[in-house]
PDB file of C-alpha atoms in Angstrom:
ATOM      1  CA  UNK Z 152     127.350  95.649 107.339  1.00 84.00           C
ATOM      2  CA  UNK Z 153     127.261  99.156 107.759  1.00 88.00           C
ATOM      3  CA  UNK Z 154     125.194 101.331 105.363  1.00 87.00           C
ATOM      4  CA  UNK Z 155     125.562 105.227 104.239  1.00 86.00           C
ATOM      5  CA  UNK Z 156     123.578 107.804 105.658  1.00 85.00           C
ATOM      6  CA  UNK Z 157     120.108 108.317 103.645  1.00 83.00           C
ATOM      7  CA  UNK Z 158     119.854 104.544 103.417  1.00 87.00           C
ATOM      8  CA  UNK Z 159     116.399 102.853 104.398  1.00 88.00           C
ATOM      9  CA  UNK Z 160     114.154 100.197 104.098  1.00 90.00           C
ATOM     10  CA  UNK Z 161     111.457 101.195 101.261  1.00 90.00           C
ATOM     11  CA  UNK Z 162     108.419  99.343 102.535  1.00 90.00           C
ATOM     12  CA  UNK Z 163     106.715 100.640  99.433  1.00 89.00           C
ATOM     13  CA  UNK Z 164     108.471  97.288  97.889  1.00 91.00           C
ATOM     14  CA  UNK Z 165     108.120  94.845 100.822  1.00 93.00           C
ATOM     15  CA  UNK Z 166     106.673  92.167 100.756  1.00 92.00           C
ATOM     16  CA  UNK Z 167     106.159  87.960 101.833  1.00 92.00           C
ATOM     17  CA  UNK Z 168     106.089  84.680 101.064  1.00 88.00           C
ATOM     18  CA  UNK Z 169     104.208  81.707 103.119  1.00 91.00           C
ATOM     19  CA  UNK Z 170     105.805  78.432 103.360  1.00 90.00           C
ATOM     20  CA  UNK Z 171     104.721  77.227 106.943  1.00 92.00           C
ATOM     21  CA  UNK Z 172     106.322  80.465 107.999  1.00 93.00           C
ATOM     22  CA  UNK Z 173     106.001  83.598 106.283  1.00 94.00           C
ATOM     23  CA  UNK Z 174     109.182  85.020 105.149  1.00 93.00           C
ATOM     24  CA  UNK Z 175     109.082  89.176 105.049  1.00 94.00           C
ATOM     25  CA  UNK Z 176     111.635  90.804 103.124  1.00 94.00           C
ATOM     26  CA  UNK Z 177     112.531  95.269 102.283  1.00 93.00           C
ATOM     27  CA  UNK Z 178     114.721  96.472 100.158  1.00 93.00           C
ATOM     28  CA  UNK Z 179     117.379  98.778 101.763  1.00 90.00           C
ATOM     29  CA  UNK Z 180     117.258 102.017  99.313  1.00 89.00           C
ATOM     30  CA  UNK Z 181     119.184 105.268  99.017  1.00 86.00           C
ATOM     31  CA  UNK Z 182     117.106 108.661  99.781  1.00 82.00           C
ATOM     32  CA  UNK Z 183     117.451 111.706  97.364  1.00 73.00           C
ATOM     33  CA  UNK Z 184     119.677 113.921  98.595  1.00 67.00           C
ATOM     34  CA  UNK Z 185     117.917 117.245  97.608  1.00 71.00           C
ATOM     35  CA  UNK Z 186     114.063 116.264  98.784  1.00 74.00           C
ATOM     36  CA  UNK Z 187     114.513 113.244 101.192  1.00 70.00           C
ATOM     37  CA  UNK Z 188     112.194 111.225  99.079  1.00 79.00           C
ATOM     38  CA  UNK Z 189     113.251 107.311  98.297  1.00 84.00           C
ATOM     39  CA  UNK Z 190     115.006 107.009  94.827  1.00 76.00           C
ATOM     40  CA  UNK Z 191     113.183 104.144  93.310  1.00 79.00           C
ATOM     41  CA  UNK Z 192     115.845 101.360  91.808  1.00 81.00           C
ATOM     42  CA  UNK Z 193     116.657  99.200  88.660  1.00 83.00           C
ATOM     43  CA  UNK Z 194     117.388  96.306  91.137  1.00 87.00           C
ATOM     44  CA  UNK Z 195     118.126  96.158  94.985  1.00 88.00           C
ATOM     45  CA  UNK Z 196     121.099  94.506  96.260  1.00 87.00           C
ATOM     46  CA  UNK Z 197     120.285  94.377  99.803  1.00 89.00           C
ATOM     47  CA  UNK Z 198     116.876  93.363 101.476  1.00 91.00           C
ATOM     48  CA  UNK Z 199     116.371  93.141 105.509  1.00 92.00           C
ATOM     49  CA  UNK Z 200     114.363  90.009 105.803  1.00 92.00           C
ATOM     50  CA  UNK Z 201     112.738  88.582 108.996  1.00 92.00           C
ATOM     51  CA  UNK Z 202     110.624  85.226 109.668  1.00 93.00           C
ATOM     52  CA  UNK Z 203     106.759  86.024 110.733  1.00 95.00           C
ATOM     53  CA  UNK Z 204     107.083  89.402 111.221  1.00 95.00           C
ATOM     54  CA  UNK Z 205     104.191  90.766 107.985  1.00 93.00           C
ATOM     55  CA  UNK Z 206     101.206  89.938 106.585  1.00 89.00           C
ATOM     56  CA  UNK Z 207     102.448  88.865 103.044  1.00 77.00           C
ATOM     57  CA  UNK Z 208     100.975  92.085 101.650  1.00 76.00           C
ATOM     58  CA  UNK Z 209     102.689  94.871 100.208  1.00 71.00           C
ATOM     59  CA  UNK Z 210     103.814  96.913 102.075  1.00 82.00           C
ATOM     60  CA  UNK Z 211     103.228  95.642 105.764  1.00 88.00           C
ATOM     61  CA  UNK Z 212     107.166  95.047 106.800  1.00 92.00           C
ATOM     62  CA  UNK Z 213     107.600  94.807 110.474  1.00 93.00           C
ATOM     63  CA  UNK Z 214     110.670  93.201 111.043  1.00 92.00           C
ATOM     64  CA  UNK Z 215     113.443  93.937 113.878  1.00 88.00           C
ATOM     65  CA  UNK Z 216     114.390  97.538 113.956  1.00 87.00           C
ATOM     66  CA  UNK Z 217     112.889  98.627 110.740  1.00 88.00           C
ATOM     67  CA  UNK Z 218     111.328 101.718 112.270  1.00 85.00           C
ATOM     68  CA  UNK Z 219     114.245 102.711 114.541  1.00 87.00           C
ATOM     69  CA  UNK Z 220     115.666 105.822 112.900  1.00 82.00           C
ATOM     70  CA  UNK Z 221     119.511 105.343 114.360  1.00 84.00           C
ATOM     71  CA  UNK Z 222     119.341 101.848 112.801  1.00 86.00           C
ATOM     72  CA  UNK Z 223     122.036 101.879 109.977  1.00 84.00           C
ATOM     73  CA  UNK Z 224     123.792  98.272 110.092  1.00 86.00           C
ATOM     74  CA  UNK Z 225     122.676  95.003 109.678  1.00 84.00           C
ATOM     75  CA  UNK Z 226     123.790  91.421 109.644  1.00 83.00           C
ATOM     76  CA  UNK Z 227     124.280  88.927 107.000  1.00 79.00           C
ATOM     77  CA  UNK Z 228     121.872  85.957 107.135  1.00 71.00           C
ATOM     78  CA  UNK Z 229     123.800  82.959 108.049  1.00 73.00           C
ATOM     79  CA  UNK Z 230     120.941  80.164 107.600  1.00 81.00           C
ATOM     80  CA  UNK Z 231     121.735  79.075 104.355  1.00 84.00           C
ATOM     81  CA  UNK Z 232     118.429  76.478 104.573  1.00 88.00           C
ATOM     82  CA  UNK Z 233     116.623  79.799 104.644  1.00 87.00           C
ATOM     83  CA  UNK Z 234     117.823  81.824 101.947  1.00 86.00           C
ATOM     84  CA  UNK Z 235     115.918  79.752  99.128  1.00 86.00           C
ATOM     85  CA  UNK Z 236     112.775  80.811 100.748  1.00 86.00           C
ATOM     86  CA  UNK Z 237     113.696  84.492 101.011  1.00 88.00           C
ATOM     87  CA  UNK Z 238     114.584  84.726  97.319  1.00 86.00           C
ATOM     88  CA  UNK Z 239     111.148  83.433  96.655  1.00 87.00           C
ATOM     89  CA  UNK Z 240     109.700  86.324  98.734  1.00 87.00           C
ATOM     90  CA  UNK Z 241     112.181  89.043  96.449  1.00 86.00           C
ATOM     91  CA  UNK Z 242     110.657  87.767  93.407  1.00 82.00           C
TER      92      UNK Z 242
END
């Protein structure tokens, strides 16, 4: 999945849940296009997630390439055993 330019994790919002591991999980947001600044959101649609890679506190998100710049794409997550643990983290 590719996303548009402006597009980046808002760590403000990160965040993670403990279960043996600690699951870490962003929101992917959409910068203002006039000042730069990260549009805060109804809802998010998309979160990067990552296993042991925060503290659990807001915001400490240190996952994979989430302070690369050039990073615009990501991958789906295929571990369905995971995903009930990652929604736990959203919430």
């Amino acid at each position: 999945m590719v996303f548009k330019p402006g597009s980046q994790l808002d760590l403000r919002y990160s965040m993670g849940f403990r279960n043996v591991d600690r699951y870490c999980v962003a929101p992917v947001a959409m910068s203002n296009s006039t000042n730069g600044e990260l549009q805060t959101m109804a809802n998010y649609d998309f979160w990067a997630v990552g296993l042991n890679c925060c503290s659990g506190e807001s915001p400490d998100f240190h996952c994979g390439e989430f302070s690369n710049p050039r990073a615009h794409a990501g991958l789906r997550l295929m571990h369905d055993n995971l995903r009930p643990f990652f929604r736990l983290a959203v919430q």
